[in-house]
C-alpha cells in the first residue's frame, strides 16, 4: 500500500519497455533544454506568470466529476488543432473594451460576458462529447479534458479560435462511461514559458506529468513514445476512484478518493527534480488523538474503513515558501486542518465539529426548516477568505491560527433545497459560525443522477461570493455593511437588511451544462490612499468567476463594488427594475444562453413591477437609461432602438408577470405611441433637411422647439455641446410629445404675427406643421390599434385607435388633450383654405408655392380630417365618462361640436376636388347626412353637367362613364347601411321639399320608406299617403291620419279635414272587414272630435267679427278681448289671462281642446244684441256642457269640478238680486226677466235636446251645491301649471263670493227650482206649438196640392203658388 517513501519514477517505466536502452538520469531529463525558439517566446512571459509563492490557484486547481460520456469517441487527431510552437498573441492581453467578448447581461452589481476564445474542438462538439475543465486566472489558461484528449488554451485571448495546446492522453479511458480524467496546470518551470500539466486517470490511478504543455503537445504531434513523467497511485480498492485533485503548490497536490481517503501527490523529489510520488495522509497522533478522522494502515487492515462522507478539500493561501495548508470538510460539517511541506512532510493541525452551530444558523436563516435535524444538514463546499479578518470581526483573533471560511450548506426537502453561506472561523478544535448569508433566490434541488457538486468562489477583495450550481450561479454580497446607529437598532430588532443576492441561470430547452469554473481576483484599492495596489500578477478590474460551459463556451461573471446606503448601511437589493432591464436589453438575443424569464424564488409585488415598468419606460423616452447611448450618428436608429426596447418591455411583462393594472397598461402603451410618433416626425424632418440641401433655412420644427416654454422641454446646455435643440428634444423630451402637437399650429400663428404672411412662407410652414400633426397623431392612433394586444389590452374595444368602451380610471389621453383637439381643427381649416386659394388662383410666378407641395397639402387634408375626428371622439368620450359635472358638460358640448365640425370638414373636401375621399370618410364615420349631401350632390351635378350645351364630348363621355358607378354606389348603400342611410336620404328629400321623389321614386325601397315614415309621428301626413298609395293599407292609413288628427294636428281646419278623411278610411275598411266593438268605439271617438271642432267653429264665427278691422292677428286678439273679456273676468286677472290665451288660439285657428274651449265659452261676455243668425248666441254654457261630455280621458273628480265651474259661471252671469226684486212687476215681466237668464236658456236647451236625461253625466245642480268648487289650488294642479294654481283658485273664490251673494241676497236657491220647472214647461209649450203648426201645414198642403211655407205662424203662398205659413219653424 501507500507509504511516505513510495516513489515511482519515469526510469522504471522506460527500463521495462527497453532494458537495453541507457537509463536516463533525472539530471539528464531535467537538464534537457527545450528548443531555443521556445525559450524566446515572450508573449506568455509578459505579465502572464508569477512567483509561485504568490500564485493564487483559482478554484484551488480542483476539478469535479462531470458524469460519463454517452456518445462514441471520434479520432482525436482529426479534430485537434495543434499549434505547440507558437506563443499566445498579445491581443489576448487587451483590456475589456474591444476584447471581442459579448455581454450577456449587466446591471448595477454584476455583468456576464461570453469570452471569444474557445478551442475549435470544444466549439464544434456537436456529438456532445463529455467534457471536464477548469480555469486558471493566474496563468490566463483554460484546461479541458475529454476521454481521449487534453486541451489548454489562453481563455483571455481576443481570437475566437485561439492557439490551443492539444494532445492525446497517454492512457485514454476505455469506456465512454468512465469518469473523465482529472488534472491541473502546474507552475511553469525555469526552463519553460508555459505551465506544466498533471493528469490523473480516476479509475486506473495512472499519473502523467509534463513540465510544459507545449512540450507535451509537441511530443504528441510527432507521436513520440515518451509522454512525460509517468506514475501511478497504485493500490486502488475495488470500485475506488479518484474524485478530486487540489493544487497545494509548492507542496504538490491533494487527491481525494471516493472511499474518503486523502493522498498527497508530489511532482518533484527532494532535489526538485521531476518525479511522481503518492502517499496516503494519516493522523500521526494529533492532539485530537485516536488516529483522527482518516486513519492509516492500521485502519485499512483493521477493516475500519475511511469516512465516506468527505465533501470537499480546499487549499488555503500559501503561508510560507515551502508549506501549504488545506482543510478537509465532511458533508456533516466536520473540518480537519492539514499542513503540508513540499518535501512530503505533513501533520494534522486540528479537527473541529461545526454541525450544531451550523444547524442553528440554518434554522435562523430558514425558519421553515426549524423541524429539520442535524442529519438533514449537508455541507456542499467552502472557500477561504484570502484576507486576514478585520479588527472588528468578532470571529477573528489575529495571528492565533484562525482560518475564516465561507461555507455553503444545504437543508434538503422533498421538492427543494434551502441554501446558505456561513462565515465560519475554525481553530484546531472549534468551528465558530459568524455571519449567515441565506440564499433565497435559488432553491432548486439537484436532479437525480447529477454529478456536479456546487462550488463556492470568493475572489478578492472578497466582497462578493459566487455559488456555482449545475445550471446557475448565485451572486451574493459578502462584504459587511458599515456600522451605524441605524444598523445597530436594526440588529437589536433582528431586522438587519439582507445582503444583495441574485441568480444567473441558463435558459430551459438548451443542452448545456457547467463543466468547470475558476475565479478571477479583482484589483484592490488602498483605502487610505484611494489608489490601486498593484498585485504581482495581472488581475481583472472587478472580481469574478469564469465558467466553462459545455455547449456555451467560456463565460465571465464579474461583480462590481457594492454601493451602500450610508444612512442605513443597506446593500443594494435585487429590484424589479433591474430584472426587467436585463430581460429587455439582453434577453431578446436568441443566442443568449441566460434565462430572463425569472425564477419562482424571486418575486415582486404587482406595485413594484408596475412602478419599475413605468420608470424604465420613462427613462427610455428621455434617453436616461444606463443601457442606451445618449448620442448616436443616426437619430433614426436611436429612436428605432428605443422603440424596440419599449416593445420588448411590453412583451416581457406580459409573458413573465401577472397582468398589470389597466391604467399601467395604457400608460406603457402611450409611451410606446409617443416613441413611434417621434420616429415618424423625425423621418419627415430629416427628409426636409435633405431636400433643403446646402440652403439651410429655418424650419418649423426648429421654431417650434425654440418657442416652446421651458416647462414643456429640457433646455439644452450649450457649454456642454448641446447645440442642436431639435435633436436634443428627440433625445430628451419624447415623453412630452403632447406639448409640441398644438404648437405645430401655434408656431404658424406666431410667425404670422411677426410678419411672415406671404403665401410661400405660409404654405411651407403649413406643410411642415402637417408633418408634425400627422406624424404624431396618425402614427399614434395606428400604433395603438395594431399593438394593443401586445400591452394586454386586446379586450379593449378600439376603433381606429380610439377607445369605444369604458374610460373608468384612465387619465387624460395624450392624443386628445383640449389644446390638441382645438389646434388640430384649426390646422385642418388653415391647410384647406390655403390649398383652395392656390387651386382657385394657380400661379407659376417666382416666389409662388411649389405645386407639388400644394398637392401634398391637398391630399393630406383628408387624413387631417380623419385624425381631427379621432381626437374629437376620444376627447368627448373621455369627458362624458368623468364624474365631474363640468367635464361632462364639456363632453356634451364637444360631441355636438364634433358632429358639426365633421360635417363641415368632410363636406368642404369638395372644394379640394376630393369628393371621393370625402364620400369614403363620411361612409367610414357613418355620417349619413354628409354622405347624402356629397354623393347625392355629385350625382345631381353630373346630371346637370351632362345636360349643358357646348360641353366637351370627352368630358361628357367621362361623366357618363362615372355616373353609373356613383348611382350603383348610391343604391348599394340601402343594403350596406339599411335604415340609417334611408333615414338620412328621406330627411334630405323632405327638407328640400322633394315629396314627389320621396313618394313616387322609391318602389325598390318601399320597405325602407314605409319604416321611415312610420317611425316618426311628425311624418304622418306623408305616411298615410304612402300607406294608401305605396302599401295599399287603408287600415294603417286611417290609424295614421287619425293619430295625426287626435294628437298632433294643431290647426282647426286641418284637423276637421284630417278627421273626415280618417273617418272615411275607417268606414271603407269596415265596409270590407266588419269592425269589432272597439272599432265602433273609435268611430264614435271621431264623431266626438268632429263635434268639438264644430263647437269651436261656431264660437269662431261668433268672435271673429270683432277682429275684422284689426291690422294684424295680435291686434285682433286685443279687439276680441275688449269686446268679450271686459265683464265676466273683471277683477279676476288669472281668469282674464286664461281667457286671453284661449281667444288668441281661437283667432289663430288653433285647436283649443275641450278644456280650453270650456274656459272660453264660460268666461267670455255674452252680447245678445248681436245678430240672431249665430247658433252660438245664448247657447255658450250649453255648448260648454256638450264639450265637457265629449271629453273621453278625464277623471270623475275633474269632470265633476268642471261641471260645477260651468254651472257657477252660468248662474253668476245674471244679477239675481235684481231679478229677485219683483216689486211692481207682473208675471209676464218676471217670466221675461228669468227667461232671458243664462241659467234658463241653458236648462231649456238641455231639456229640449234631452241632454239632462240619464244618458248624460251632466245634471242641473243647485247653487248651494256648487259653492267652493275650484277654490283650493290642489284641485287645479291636473290642469294648470303650479305657478298659476294659487291665482286661479283666488279668482274662483271671487266667483264663489258672487254666487254666495246671489244665494243669500237674490234667493237663487229658491229661484232655481222654479226656473227648472219653467224651462221644462217652455220646452213642452214649444213642442205643442210646433205640433199644431205641423198639422196645419199638412192640411193646407193637402187642400192646395202644393207646398206650404210657415213663417211667423202664418201660411203664405209663394210666387209659384205655394203657401207660406208664418210662425216659428
PDB file of N, CA and C in Angstrom, residues 839-907:
ATOM      1  N   UNK A 839     -55.499  76.622 -55.580  1.00  0.00           N
ATOM      2  CA  UNK A 839     -56.167  75.898 -56.659  1.00  0.00           C
ATOM      3  C   UNK A 839     -57.086  76.801 -57.463  1.00  0.00           C
ATOM      4  N   UNK A 840     -57.712  77.769 -56.794  1.00  0.00           N
ATOM      5  CA  UNK A 840     -58.585  78.697 -57.497  1.00  0.00           C
ATOM      6  C   UNK A 840     -57.792  79.723 -58.284  1.00  0.00           C
ATOM      7  N   UNK A 841     -56.620  80.092 -57.779  1.00  0.00           N
ATOM      8  CA  UNK A 841     -55.780  81.077 -58.470  1.00  0.00           C
ATOM      9  C   UNK A 841     -54.355  80.537 -58.560  1.00  0.00           C
ATOM     10  N   UNK A 842     -54.132  79.537 -59.404  1.00  0.00           N
ATOM     11  CA  UNK A 842     -52.785  78.978 -59.521  1.00  0.00           C
ATOM     12  C   UNK A 842     -51.807  79.996 -60.090  1.00  0.00           C
ATOM     13  N   UNK A 843     -50.557  79.858 -59.658  1.00  0.00           N
ATOM     14  CA  UNK A 843     -49.540  80.809 -60.101  1.00  0.00           C
ATOM     15  C   UNK A 843     -48.230  80.071 -60.313  1.00  0.00           C
ATOM     16  N   UNK A 844     -47.530  80.481 -61.388  1.00  0.00           N
ATOM     17  CA  UNK A 844     -46.201  79.930 -61.671  1.00  0.00           C
ATOM     18  C   UNK A 844     -45.125  80.989 -61.556  1.00  0.00           C
ATOM     19  N   UNK A 845     -45.475  82.115 -60.974  1.00  0.00           N
ATOM     20  CA  UNK A 845     -44.510  83.201 -60.838  1.00  0.00           C
ATOM     21  C   UNK A 845     -43.429  82.815 -59.843  1.00  0.00           C
ATOM     22  N   UNK A 846     -42.326  83.539 -59.913  1.00  0.00           N
ATOM     23  CA  UNK A 846     -41.242  83.316 -58.972  1.00  0.00           C
ATOM     24  C   UNK A 846     -41.701  83.669 -57.563  1.00  0.00           C
ATOM     25  N   UNK A 847     -41.396  82.812 -56.650  1.00  0.00           N
ATOM     26  CA  UNK A 847     -41.835  83.026 -55.273  1.00  0.00           C
ATOM     27  C   UNK A 847     -43.172  82.398 -54.972  1.00  0.00           C
ATOM     28  N   UNK A 848     -43.795  81.790 -55.999  1.00  0.00           N
ATOM     29  CA  UNK A 848     -45.062  81.103 -55.767  1.00  0.00           C
ATOM     30  C   UNK A 848     -44.803  79.742 -55.132  1.00  0.00           C
ATOM     31  N   UNK A 849     -45.753  79.198 -54.409  1.00  0.00           N
ATOM     32  CA  UNK A 849     -45.569  77.890 -53.786  1.00  0.00           C
ATOM     33  C   UNK A 849     -45.365  76.797 -54.828  1.00  0.00           C
ATOM     34  N   UNK A 850     -44.648  75.787 -54.432  1.00  0.00           N
ATOM     35  CA  UNK A 850     -44.408  74.646 -55.302  1.00  0.00           C
ATOM     36  C   UNK A 850     -45.720  73.880 -55.478  1.00  0.00           C
ATOM     37  N   UNK A 851     -46.145  73.625 -56.731  1.00  0.00           N
ATOM     38  CA  UNK A 851     -47.404  72.893 -56.944  1.00  0.00           C
ATOM     39  C   UNK A 851     -47.399  71.518 -56.269  1.00  0.00           C
ATOM     40  N   UNK A 852     -46.244  70.869 -56.219  1.00  0.00           N
ATOM     41  CA  UNK A 852     -46.180  69.559 -55.562  1.00  0.00           C
ATOM     42  C   UNK A 852     -46.494  69.677 -54.069  1.00  0.00           C
ATOM     43  N   UNK A 853     -46.039  70.766 -53.465  1.00  0.00           N
ATOM     44  CA  UNK A 853     -46.345  70.985 -52.048  1.00  0.00           C
ATOM     45  C   UNK A 853     -47.836  71.209 -51.846  1.00  0.00           C
ATOM     46  N   UNK A 854     -48.430  71.986 -52.760  1.00  0.00           N
ATOM     47  CA  UNK A 854     -49.879  72.220 -52.678  1.00  0.00           C
ATOM     48  C   UNK A 854     -50.625  70.899 -52.833  1.00  0.00           C
ATOM     49  N   UNK A 855     -50.190  70.090 -53.782  1.00  0.00           N
ATOM     50  CA  UNK A 855     -50.832  68.784 -53.979  1.00  0.00           C
ATOM     51  C   UNK A 855     -50.710  67.921 -52.722  1.00  0.00           C
ATOM     52  N   UNK A 856     -49.553  67.968 -52.083  1.00  0.00           N
ATOM     53  CA  UNK A 856     -49.351  67.212 -50.849  1.00  0.00           C
ATOM     54  C   UNK A 856     -50.308  67.692 -49.763  1.00  0.00           C
ATOM     55  N   UNK A 857     -50.417  68.998 -49.591  1.00  0.00           N
ATOM     56  CA  UNK A 857     -51.339  69.549 -48.588  1.00  0.00           C
ATOM     57  C   UNK A 857     -52.770  69.163 -48.925  1.00  0.00           C
ATOM     58  N   UNK A 858     -53.095  69.215 -50.203  1.00  0.00           N
ATOM     59  CA  UNK A 858     -54.443  68.870 -50.651  1.00  0.00           C
ATOM     60  C   UNK A 858     -54.786  67.431 -50.280  1.00  0.00           C
ATOM     61  N   UNK A 859     -53.889  66.518 -50.569  1.00  0.00           N
ATOM     62  CA  UNK A 859     -54.158  65.113 -50.305  1.00  0.00           C
ATOM     63  C   UNK A 859     -54.117  64.801 -48.818  1.00  0.00           C
ATOM     64  N   UNK A 860     -53.261  65.490 -48.086  1.00  0.00           N
ATOM     65  CA  UNK A 860     -53.157  65.222 -46.649  1.00  0.00           C
ATOM     66  C   UNK A 860     -54.351  65.755 -45.884  1.00  0.00           C
ATOM     67  N   UNK A 861     -55.118  66.651 -46.486  1.00  0.00           N
ATOM     68  CA  UNK A 861     -56.240  67.217 -45.755  1.00  0.00           C
ATOM     69  C   UNK A 861     -57.263  66.159 -45.391  1.00  0.00           C
ATOM     70  N   UNK A 862     -57.381  65.142 -46.231  1.00  0.00           N
ATOM     71  CA  UNK A 862     -58.298  64.044 -45.921  1.00  0.00           C
ATOM     72  C   UNK A 862     -57.858  63.341 -44.642  1.00  0.00           C
ATOM     73  N   UNK A 863     -56.562  63.055 -44.536  1.00  0.00           N
ATOM     74  CA  UNK A 863     -56.037  62.396 -43.336  1.00  0.00           C
ATOM     75  C   UNK A 863     -56.122  63.309 -42.127  1.00  0.00           C
ATOM     76  N   UNK A 864     -55.962  64.611 -42.358  1.00  0.00           N
ATOM     77  CA  UNK A 864     -56.093  65.550 -41.240  1.00  0.00           C
ATOM     78  C   UNK A 864     -57.521  65.557 -40.697  1.00  0.00           C
ATOM     79  N   UNK A 865     -58.471  65.525 -41.605  1.00  0.00           N
ATOM     80  CA  UNK A 865     -59.876  65.485 -41.169  1.00  0.00           C
ATOM     81  C   UNK A 865     -60.106  64.235 -40.324  1.00  0.00           C
ATOM     82  N   UNK A 866     -59.503  63.150 -40.730  1.00  0.00           N
ATOM     83  CA  UNK A 866     -59.695  61.890 -40.012  1.00  0.00           C
ATOM     84  C   UNK A 866     -59.118  61.951 -38.606  1.00  0.00           C
ATOM     85  N   UNK A 867     -57.891  62.434 -38.449  1.00  0.00           N
ATOM     86  CA  UNK A 867     -57.320  62.499 -37.093  1.00  0.00           C
ATOM     87  C   UNK A 867     -58.048  63.529 -36.248  1.00  0.00           C
ATOM     88  N   UNK A 868     -58.594  64.556 -36.904  1.00  0.00           N
ATOM     89  CA  UNK A 868     -59.397  65.530 -36.151  1.00  0.00           C
ATOM     90  C   UNK A 868     -60.626  64.844 -35.575  1.00  0.00           C
ATOM     91  N   UNK A 869     -61.274  64.011 -36.383  1.00  0.00           N
ATOM     92  CA  UNK A 869     -62.439  63.266 -35.898  1.00  0.00           C
ATOM     93  C   UNK A 869     -62.044  62.327 -34.765  1.00  0.00           C
ATOM     94  N   UNK A 870     -60.933  61.645 -34.922  1.00  0.00           N
ATOM     95  CA  UNK A 870     -60.498  60.709 -33.886  1.00  0.00           C
ATOM     96  C   UNK A 870     -60.231  61.425 -32.567  1.00  0.00           C
ATOM     97  N   UNK A 871     -59.576  62.577 -32.628  1.00  0.00           N
ATOM     98  CA  UNK A 871     -59.286  63.321 -31.398  1.00  0.00           C
ATOM     99  C   UNK A 871     -60.562  63.818 -30.746  1.00  0.00           C
ATOM    100  N   UNK A 872     -61.489  64.325 -31.555  1.00  0.00           N
ATOM    101  CA  UNK A 872     -62.771  64.790 -31.011  1.00  0.00           C
ATOM    102  C   UNK A 872     -63.506  63.651 -30.308  1.00  0.00           C
ATOM    103  N   UNK A 873     -63.621  62.515 -30.983  1.00  0.00           N
ATOM    104  CA  UNK A 873     -64.370  61.387 -30.418  1.00  0.00           C
ATOM    105  C   UNK A 873     -63.744  60.932 -29.107  1.00  0.00           C
ATOM    106  N   UNK A 874     -62.422  60.827 -29.104  1.00  0.00           N
ATOM    107  CA  UNK A 874     -61.725  60.371 -27.897  1.00  0.00           C
ATOM    108  C   UNK A 874     -61.920  61.363 -26.760  1.00  0.00           C
ATOM    109  N   UNK A 875     -61.824  62.634 -27.079  1.00  0.00           N
ATOM    110  CA  UNK A 875     -61.930  63.661 -26.040  1.00  0.00           C
ATOM    111  C   UNK A 875     -63.317  63.692 -25.416  1.00  0.00           C
ATOM    112  N   UNK A 876     -64.350  63.762 -26.244  1.00  0.00           N
ATOM    113  CA  UNK A 876     -65.681  63.901 -25.640  1.00  0.00           C
ATOM    114  C   UNK A 876     -66.106  62.593 -24.963  1.00  0.00           C
ATOM    115  N   UNK A 877     -65.633  61.455 -25.477  1.00  0.00           N
ATOM    116  CA  UNK A 877     -65.967  60.186 -24.818  1.00  0.00           C
ATOM    117  C   UNK A 877     -65.338  60.124 -23.430  1.00  0.00           C
ATOM    118  N   UNK A 878     -64.097  60.577 -23.329  1.00  0.00           N
ATOM    119  CA  UNK A 878     -63.422  60.583 -22.027  1.00  0.00           C
ATOM    120  C   UNK A 878     -64.091  61.561 -21.074  1.00  0.00           C
ATOM    121  N   UNK A 879     -64.438  62.740 -21.563  1.00  0.00           N
ATOM    122  CA  UNK A 879     -65.085  63.744 -20.700  1.00  0.00           C
ATOM    123  C   UNK A 879     -66.423  63.237 -20.181  1.00  0.00           C
ATOM    124  N   UNK A 880     -67.202  62.621 -21.043  1.00  0.00           N
ATOM    125  CA  UNK A 880     -68.523  62.139 -20.621  1.00  0.00           C
ATOM    126  C   UNK A 880     -68.408  61.028 -19.582  1.00  0.00           C
ATOM    127  N   UNK A 881     -67.279  60.345 -19.533  1.00  0.00           N
ATOM    128  CA  UNK A 881     -67.100  59.246 -18.573  1.00  0.00           C
ATOM    129  C   UNK A 881     -66.635  59.731 -17.206  1.00  0.00           C
ATOM    130  N   UNK A 882     -66.317  61.015 -17.065  1.00  0.00           N
ATOM    131  CA  UNK A 882     -65.830  61.535 -15.791  1.00  0.00           C
ATOM    132  C   UNK A 882     -66.988  61.800 -14.831  1.00  0.00           C
ATOM    133  N   UNK A 883     -66.665  61.797 -13.553  1.00  0.00           N
ATOM    134  CA  UNK A 883     -67.680  62.061 -12.532  1.00  0.00           C
ATOM    135  C   UNK A 883     -67.952  63.550 -12.378  1.00  0.00           C
ATOM    136  N   UNK A 884     -66.993  64.368 -12.757  1.00  0.00           N
ATOM    137  CA  UNK A 884     -67.147  65.808 -12.608  1.00  0.00           C
ATOM    138  C   UNK A 884     -68.201  66.335 -13.589  1.00  0.00           C
ATOM    139  N   UNK A 885     -69.162  67.070 -13.058  1.00  0.00           N
ATOM    140  CA  UNK A 885     -70.249  67.578 -13.893  1.00  0.00           C
ATOM    141  C   UNK A 885     -69.736  68.553 -14.952  1.00  0.00           C
ATOM    142  N   UNK A 886     -68.739  69.341 -14.581  1.00  0.00           N
ATOM    143  CA  UNK A 886     -68.187  70.293 -15.540  1.00  0.00           C
ATOM    144  C   UNK A 886     -67.553  69.564 -16.720  1.00  0.00           C
ATOM    145  N   UNK A 887     -66.859  68.472 -16.436  1.00  0.00           N
ATOM    146  CA  UNK A 887     -66.256  67.698 -17.518  1.00  0.00           C
ATOM    147  C   UNK A 887     -67.334  67.049 -18.381  1.00  0.00           C
ATOM    148  N   UNK A 888     -68.382  66.606 -17.763  1.00  0.00           N
ATOM    149  CA  UNK A 888     -69.467  66.007 -18.538  1.00  0.00           C
ATOM    150  C   UNK A 888     -70.106  67.029 -19.465  1.00  0.00           C
ATOM    151  N   UNK A 889     -70.278  68.241 -18.967  1.00  0.00           N
ATOM    152  CA  UNK A 889     -70.826  69.307 -19.825  1.00  0.00           C
ATOM    153  C   UNK A 889     -69.883  69.596 -20.987  1.00  0.00           C
ATOM    154  N   UNK A 890     -68.581  69.605 -20.688  1.00  0.00           N
ATOM    155  CA  UNK A 890     -67.612  69.818 -21.766  1.00  0.00           C
ATOM    156  C   UNK A 890     -67.724  68.705 -22.811  1.00  0.00           C
ATOM    157  N   UNK A 891     -67.899  67.477 -22.330  1.00  0.00           N
ATOM    158  CA  UNK A 891     -68.034  66.363 -23.263  1.00  0.00           C
ATOM    159  C   UNK A 891     -69.262  66.490 -24.135  1.00  0.00           C
ATOM    160  N   UNK A 892     -70.382  66.897 -23.543  1.00  0.00           N
ATOM    161  CA  UNK A 892     -71.606  67.063 -24.334  1.00  0.00           C
ATOM    162  C   UNK A 892     -71.433  68.160 -25.378  1.00  0.00           C
ATOM    163  N   UNK A 893     -70.797  69.249 -24.994  1.00  0.00           N
ATOM    164  CA  UNK A 893     -70.563  70.328 -25.946  1.00  0.00           C
ATOM    165  C   UNK A 893     -69.624  69.892 -27.069  1.00  0.00           C
ATOM    166  N   UNK A 894     -68.580  69.150 -26.711  1.00  0.00           N
ATOM    167  CA  UNK A 894     -67.642  68.687 -27.736  1.00  0.00           C
ATOM    168  C   UNK A 894     -68.298  67.690 -28.686  1.00  0.00           C
ATOM    169  N   UNK A 895     -69.186  66.867 -28.155  1.00  0.00           N
ATOM    170  CA  UNK A 895     -69.866  65.908 -29.026  1.00  0.00           C
ATOM    171  C   UNK A 895     -70.725  66.630 -30.054  1.00  0.00           C
ATOM    172  N   UNK A 896     -71.463  67.638 -29.600  1.00  0.00           N
ATOM    173  CA  UNK A 896     -72.274  68.414 -30.543  1.00  0.00           C
ATOM    174  C   UNK A 896     -71.383  69.163 -31.533  1.00  0.00           C
ATOM    175  N   UNK A 897     -70.274  69.719 -31.017  1.00  0.00           N
ATOM    176  CA  UNK A 897     -69.361  70.447 -31.904  1.00  0.00           C
ATOM    177  C   UNK A 897     -68.730  69.507 -32.921  1.00  0.00           C
ATOM    178  N   UNK A 898     -68.425  68.296 -32.488  1.00  0.00           N
ATOM    179  CA  UNK A 898     -67.801  67.345 -33.405  1.00  0.00           C
ATOM    180  C   UNK A 898     -68.702  67.024 -34.588  1.00  0.00           C
ATOM    181  N   UNK A 899     -69.971  66.805 -34.319  1.00  0.00           N
ATOM    182  CA  UNK A 899     -70.890  66.480 -35.415  1.00  0.00           C
ATOM    183  C   UNK A 899     -70.948  67.613 -36.429  1.00  0.00           C
ATOM    184  N   UNK A 900     -70.950  68.840 -35.916  1.00  0.00           N
ATOM    185  CA  UNK A 900     -70.992  69.986 -36.822  1.00  0.00           C
ATOM    186  C   UNK A 900     -69.673  70.149 -37.571  1.00  0.00           C
ATOM    187  N   UNK A 901     -68.556  70.044 -36.832  1.00  0.00           N
ATOM    188  CA  UNK A 901     -67.234  70.214 -37.449  1.00  0.00           C
ATOM    189  C   UNK A 901     -66.981  69.118 -38.473  1.00  0.00           C
ATOM    190  N   UNK A 902     -67.332  67.889 -38.127  1.00  0.00           N
ATOM    191  CA  UNK A 902     -67.098  66.780 -39.052  1.00  0.00           C
ATOM    192  C   UNK A 902     -67.863  66.955 -40.346  1.00  0.00           C
ATOM    193  N   UNK A 903     -69.107  67.356 -40.233  1.00  0.00           N
ATOM    194  CA  UNK A 903     -69.911  67.558 -41.441  1.00  0.00           C
ATOM    195  C   UNK A 903     -69.322  68.641 -42.331  1.00  0.00           C
ATOM    196  N   UNK A 904     -68.865  69.740 -41.699  1.00  0.00           N
ATOM    197  CA  UNK A 904     -68.296  70.847 -42.483  1.00  0.00           C
ATOM    198  C   UNK A 904     -66.979  70.424 -43.115  1.00  0.00           C
ATOM    199  N   UNK A 905     -66.106  69.797 -42.335  1.00  0.00           N
ATOM    200  CA  UNK A 905     -64.787  69.445 -42.856  1.00  0.00           C
ATOM    201  C   UNK A 905     -64.879  68.413 -43.978  1.00  0.00           C
ATOM    202  N   UNK A 906     -65.719  67.420 -43.799  1.00  0.00           N
ATOM    203  CA  UNK A 906     -65.873  66.425 -44.866  1.00  0.00           C
ATOM    204  C   UNK A 906     -66.552  67.046 -46.074  1.00  0.00           C
ATOM    205  N   UNK A 907     -67.569  67.863 -45.811  1.00  0.00           N
ATOM    206  CA  UNK A 907     -68.280  68.491 -46.922  1.00  0.00           C
ATOM    207  C   UNK A 907     -67.398  69.411 -47.750  1.00  0.00           C
TER     208      UNK A 907
END
